[in-house]
PDB file of C-alpha atoms in Angstrom:
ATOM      1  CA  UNK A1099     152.464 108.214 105.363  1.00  0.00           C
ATOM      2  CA  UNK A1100     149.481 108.535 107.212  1.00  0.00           C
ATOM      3  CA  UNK A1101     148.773 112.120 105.827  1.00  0.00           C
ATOM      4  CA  UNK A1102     148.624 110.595 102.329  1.00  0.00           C
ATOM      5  CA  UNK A1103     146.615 107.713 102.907  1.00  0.00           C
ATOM      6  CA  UNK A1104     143.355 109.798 104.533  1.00  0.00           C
ATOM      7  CA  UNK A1105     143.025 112.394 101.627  1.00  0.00           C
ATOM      8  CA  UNK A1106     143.497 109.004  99.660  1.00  0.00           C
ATOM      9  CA  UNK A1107     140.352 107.325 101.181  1.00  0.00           C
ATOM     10  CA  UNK A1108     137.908 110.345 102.031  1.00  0.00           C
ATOM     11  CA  UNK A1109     138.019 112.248  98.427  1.00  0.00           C
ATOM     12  CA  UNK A1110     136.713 109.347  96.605  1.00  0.00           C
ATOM     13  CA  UNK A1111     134.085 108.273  99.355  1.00  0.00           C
ATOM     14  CA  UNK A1112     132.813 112.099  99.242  1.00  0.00           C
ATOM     15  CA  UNK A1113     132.922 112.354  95.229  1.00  0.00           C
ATOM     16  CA  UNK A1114     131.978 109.062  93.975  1.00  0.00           C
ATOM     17  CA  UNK A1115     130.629 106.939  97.272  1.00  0.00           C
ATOM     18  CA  UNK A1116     127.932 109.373  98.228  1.00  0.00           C
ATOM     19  CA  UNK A1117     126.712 110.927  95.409  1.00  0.00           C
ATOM     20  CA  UNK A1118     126.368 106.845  93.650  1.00  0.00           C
ATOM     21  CA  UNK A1119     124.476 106.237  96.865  1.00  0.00           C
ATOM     22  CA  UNK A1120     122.088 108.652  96.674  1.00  0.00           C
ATOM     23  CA  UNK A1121     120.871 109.199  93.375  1.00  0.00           C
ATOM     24  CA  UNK A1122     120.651 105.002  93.481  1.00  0.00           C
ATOM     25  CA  UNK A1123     118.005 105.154  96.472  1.00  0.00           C
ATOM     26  CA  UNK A1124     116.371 107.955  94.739  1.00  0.00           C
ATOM     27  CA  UNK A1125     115.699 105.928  91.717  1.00  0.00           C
ATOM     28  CA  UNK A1126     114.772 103.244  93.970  1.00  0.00           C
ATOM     29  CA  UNK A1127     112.230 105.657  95.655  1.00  0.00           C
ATOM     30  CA  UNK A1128     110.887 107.344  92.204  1.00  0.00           C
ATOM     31  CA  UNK A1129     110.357 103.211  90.680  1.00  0.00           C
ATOM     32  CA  UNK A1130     108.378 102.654  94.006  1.00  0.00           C
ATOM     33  CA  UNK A1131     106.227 105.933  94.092  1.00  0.00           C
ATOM     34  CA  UNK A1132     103.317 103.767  93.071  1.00  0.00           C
ATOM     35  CA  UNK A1133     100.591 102.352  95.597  1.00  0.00           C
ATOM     36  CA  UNK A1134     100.124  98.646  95.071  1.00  0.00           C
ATOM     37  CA  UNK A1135      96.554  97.388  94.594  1.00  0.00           C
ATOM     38  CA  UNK A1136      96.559  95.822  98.328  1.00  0.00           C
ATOM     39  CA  UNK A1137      97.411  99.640  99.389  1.00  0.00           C
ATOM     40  CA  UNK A1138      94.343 100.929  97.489  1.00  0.00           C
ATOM     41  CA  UNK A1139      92.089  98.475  99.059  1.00  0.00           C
ATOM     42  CA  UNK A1140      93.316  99.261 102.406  1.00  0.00           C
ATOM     43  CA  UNK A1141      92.852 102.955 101.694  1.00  0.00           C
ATOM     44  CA  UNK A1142      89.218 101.814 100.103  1.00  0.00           C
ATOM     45  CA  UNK A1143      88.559 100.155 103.063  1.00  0.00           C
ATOM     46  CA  UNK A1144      89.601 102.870 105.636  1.00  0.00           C
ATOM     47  CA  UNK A1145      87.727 105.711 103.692  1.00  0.00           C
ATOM     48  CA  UNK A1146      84.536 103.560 103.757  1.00  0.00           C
ATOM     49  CA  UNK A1147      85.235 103.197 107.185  1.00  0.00           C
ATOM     50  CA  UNK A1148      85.380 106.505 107.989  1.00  0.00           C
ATOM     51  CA  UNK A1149      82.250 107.192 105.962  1.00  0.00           C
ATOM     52  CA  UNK A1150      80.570 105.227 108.133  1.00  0.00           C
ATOM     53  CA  UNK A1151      81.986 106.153 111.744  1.00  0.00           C
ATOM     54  CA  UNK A1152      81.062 109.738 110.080  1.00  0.00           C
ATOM     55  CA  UNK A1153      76.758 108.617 109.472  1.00  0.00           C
ATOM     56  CA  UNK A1154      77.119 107.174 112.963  1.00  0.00           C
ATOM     57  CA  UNK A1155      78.345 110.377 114.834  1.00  0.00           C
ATOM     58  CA  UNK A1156      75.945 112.482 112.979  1.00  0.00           C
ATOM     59  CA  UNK A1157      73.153 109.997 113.879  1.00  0.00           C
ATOM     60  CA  UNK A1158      74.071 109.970 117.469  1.00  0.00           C
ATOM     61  CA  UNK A1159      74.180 114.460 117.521  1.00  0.00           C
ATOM     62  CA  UNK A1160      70.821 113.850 116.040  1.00  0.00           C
ATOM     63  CA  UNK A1161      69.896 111.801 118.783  1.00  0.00           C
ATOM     64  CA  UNK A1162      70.951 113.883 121.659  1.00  0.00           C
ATOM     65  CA  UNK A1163      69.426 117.078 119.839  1.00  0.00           C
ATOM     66  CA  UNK A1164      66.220 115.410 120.023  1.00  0.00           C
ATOM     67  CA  UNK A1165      66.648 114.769 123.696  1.00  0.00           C
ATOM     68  CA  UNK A1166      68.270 117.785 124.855  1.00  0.00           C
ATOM     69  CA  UNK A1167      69.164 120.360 122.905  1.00  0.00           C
ATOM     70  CA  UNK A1168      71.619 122.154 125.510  1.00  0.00           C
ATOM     71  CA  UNK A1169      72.986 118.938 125.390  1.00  0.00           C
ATOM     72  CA  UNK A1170      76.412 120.338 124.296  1.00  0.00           C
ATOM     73  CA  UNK A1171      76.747 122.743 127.390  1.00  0.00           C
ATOM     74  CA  UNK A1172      75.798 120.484 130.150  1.00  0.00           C
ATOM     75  CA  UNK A1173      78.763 117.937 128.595  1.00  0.00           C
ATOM     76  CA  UNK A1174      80.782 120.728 129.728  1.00  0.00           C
ATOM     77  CA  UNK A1175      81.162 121.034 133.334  1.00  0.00           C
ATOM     78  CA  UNK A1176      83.005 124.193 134.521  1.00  0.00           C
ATOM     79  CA  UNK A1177      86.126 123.935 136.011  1.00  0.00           C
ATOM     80  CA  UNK A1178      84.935 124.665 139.503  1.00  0.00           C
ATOM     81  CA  UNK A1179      82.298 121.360 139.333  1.00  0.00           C
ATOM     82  CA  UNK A1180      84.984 119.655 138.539  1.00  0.00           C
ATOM     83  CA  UNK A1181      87.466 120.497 141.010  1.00  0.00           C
ATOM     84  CA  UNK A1182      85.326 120.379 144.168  1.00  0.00           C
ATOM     85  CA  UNK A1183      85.354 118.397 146.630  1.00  0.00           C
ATOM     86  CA  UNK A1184      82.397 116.358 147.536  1.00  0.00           C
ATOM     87  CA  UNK A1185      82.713 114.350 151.001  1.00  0.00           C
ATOM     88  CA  UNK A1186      84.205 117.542 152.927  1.00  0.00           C
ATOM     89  CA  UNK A1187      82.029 120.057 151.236  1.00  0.00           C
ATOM     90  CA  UNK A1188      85.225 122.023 150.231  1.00  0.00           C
ATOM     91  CA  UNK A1189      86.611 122.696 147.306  1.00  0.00           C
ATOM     92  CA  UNK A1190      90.215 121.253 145.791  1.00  0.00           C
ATOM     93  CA  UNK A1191      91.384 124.953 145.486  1.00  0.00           C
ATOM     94  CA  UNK A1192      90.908 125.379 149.793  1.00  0.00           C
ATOM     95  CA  UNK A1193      87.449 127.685 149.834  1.00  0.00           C
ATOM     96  CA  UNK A1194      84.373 125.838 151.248  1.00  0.00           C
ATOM     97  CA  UNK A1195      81.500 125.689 149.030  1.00  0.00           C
ATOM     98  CA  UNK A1196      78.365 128.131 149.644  1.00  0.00           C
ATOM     99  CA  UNK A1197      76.066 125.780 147.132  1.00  0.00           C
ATOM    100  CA  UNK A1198      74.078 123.352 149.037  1.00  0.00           C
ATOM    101  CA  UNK A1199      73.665 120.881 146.080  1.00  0.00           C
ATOM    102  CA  UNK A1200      76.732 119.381 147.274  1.00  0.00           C
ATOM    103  CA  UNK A1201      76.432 116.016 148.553  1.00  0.00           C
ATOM    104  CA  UNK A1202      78.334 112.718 148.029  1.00  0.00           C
ATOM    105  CA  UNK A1203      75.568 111.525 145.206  1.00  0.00           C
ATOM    106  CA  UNK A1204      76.838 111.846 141.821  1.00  0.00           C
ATOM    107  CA  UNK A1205      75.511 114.323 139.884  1.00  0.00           C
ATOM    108  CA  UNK A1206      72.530 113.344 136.810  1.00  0.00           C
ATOM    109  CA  UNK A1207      72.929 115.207 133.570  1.00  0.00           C
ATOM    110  CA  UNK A1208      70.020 115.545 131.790  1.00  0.00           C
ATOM    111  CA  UNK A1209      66.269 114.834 132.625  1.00  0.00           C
TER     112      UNK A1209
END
């Protein structure tokens, strides 16, 4: 009985039950596939956004060009500045530092 009633149940759900619920979510999707108007004003209001986060960055480069234009480089420390060790005068990878800049005063960038 029970070998009849599972073919009974699973052919239809697989023929008719899946196939119905897909193509009915993707004519839901395709009747959607607009953007509403609040969705273009959000995206109006992120681009402007954007625009203007974009003027400000430039203005700020053009700022710190002015300044110092190595300005880029000395942002970068390398690695061994910043893995040293500053109150023992050795280093965080175990050798003792030979530069006698090192002191427990925070370093200035710039002028």
């Amino acid at each position: 009985m029970e070998d009849i009633i599972v073919p009974i149940v699973i052919v239809p759900i697989l023929f008719i039950g899946l196939p119905w619920l897909i193509f009915h979510y993707i004519t839901r999707w395709k009747s959607q596939a607009t953007l509403t108007r609040e969705d273009e004003q959000l995206l109006d209001e992120l681009h402007e956004m954007a625009r203007r986060l974009d003027d400000r960055l430039c203005s700020i480069e053009r700022i710190m060009n002015a300044e110092n234009p190595n300005w880029r480089a000395v942002g970068c420390d390398p690695l061994a500045d910043a893995l040293e060790d500053r109150g023992t005068g050795r280093s965080a990878l175990g050798g003792t530092s030979s530069d006698s800049s090192v002191t427990n005063q925070p370093r200035r960038i710039g002028r």
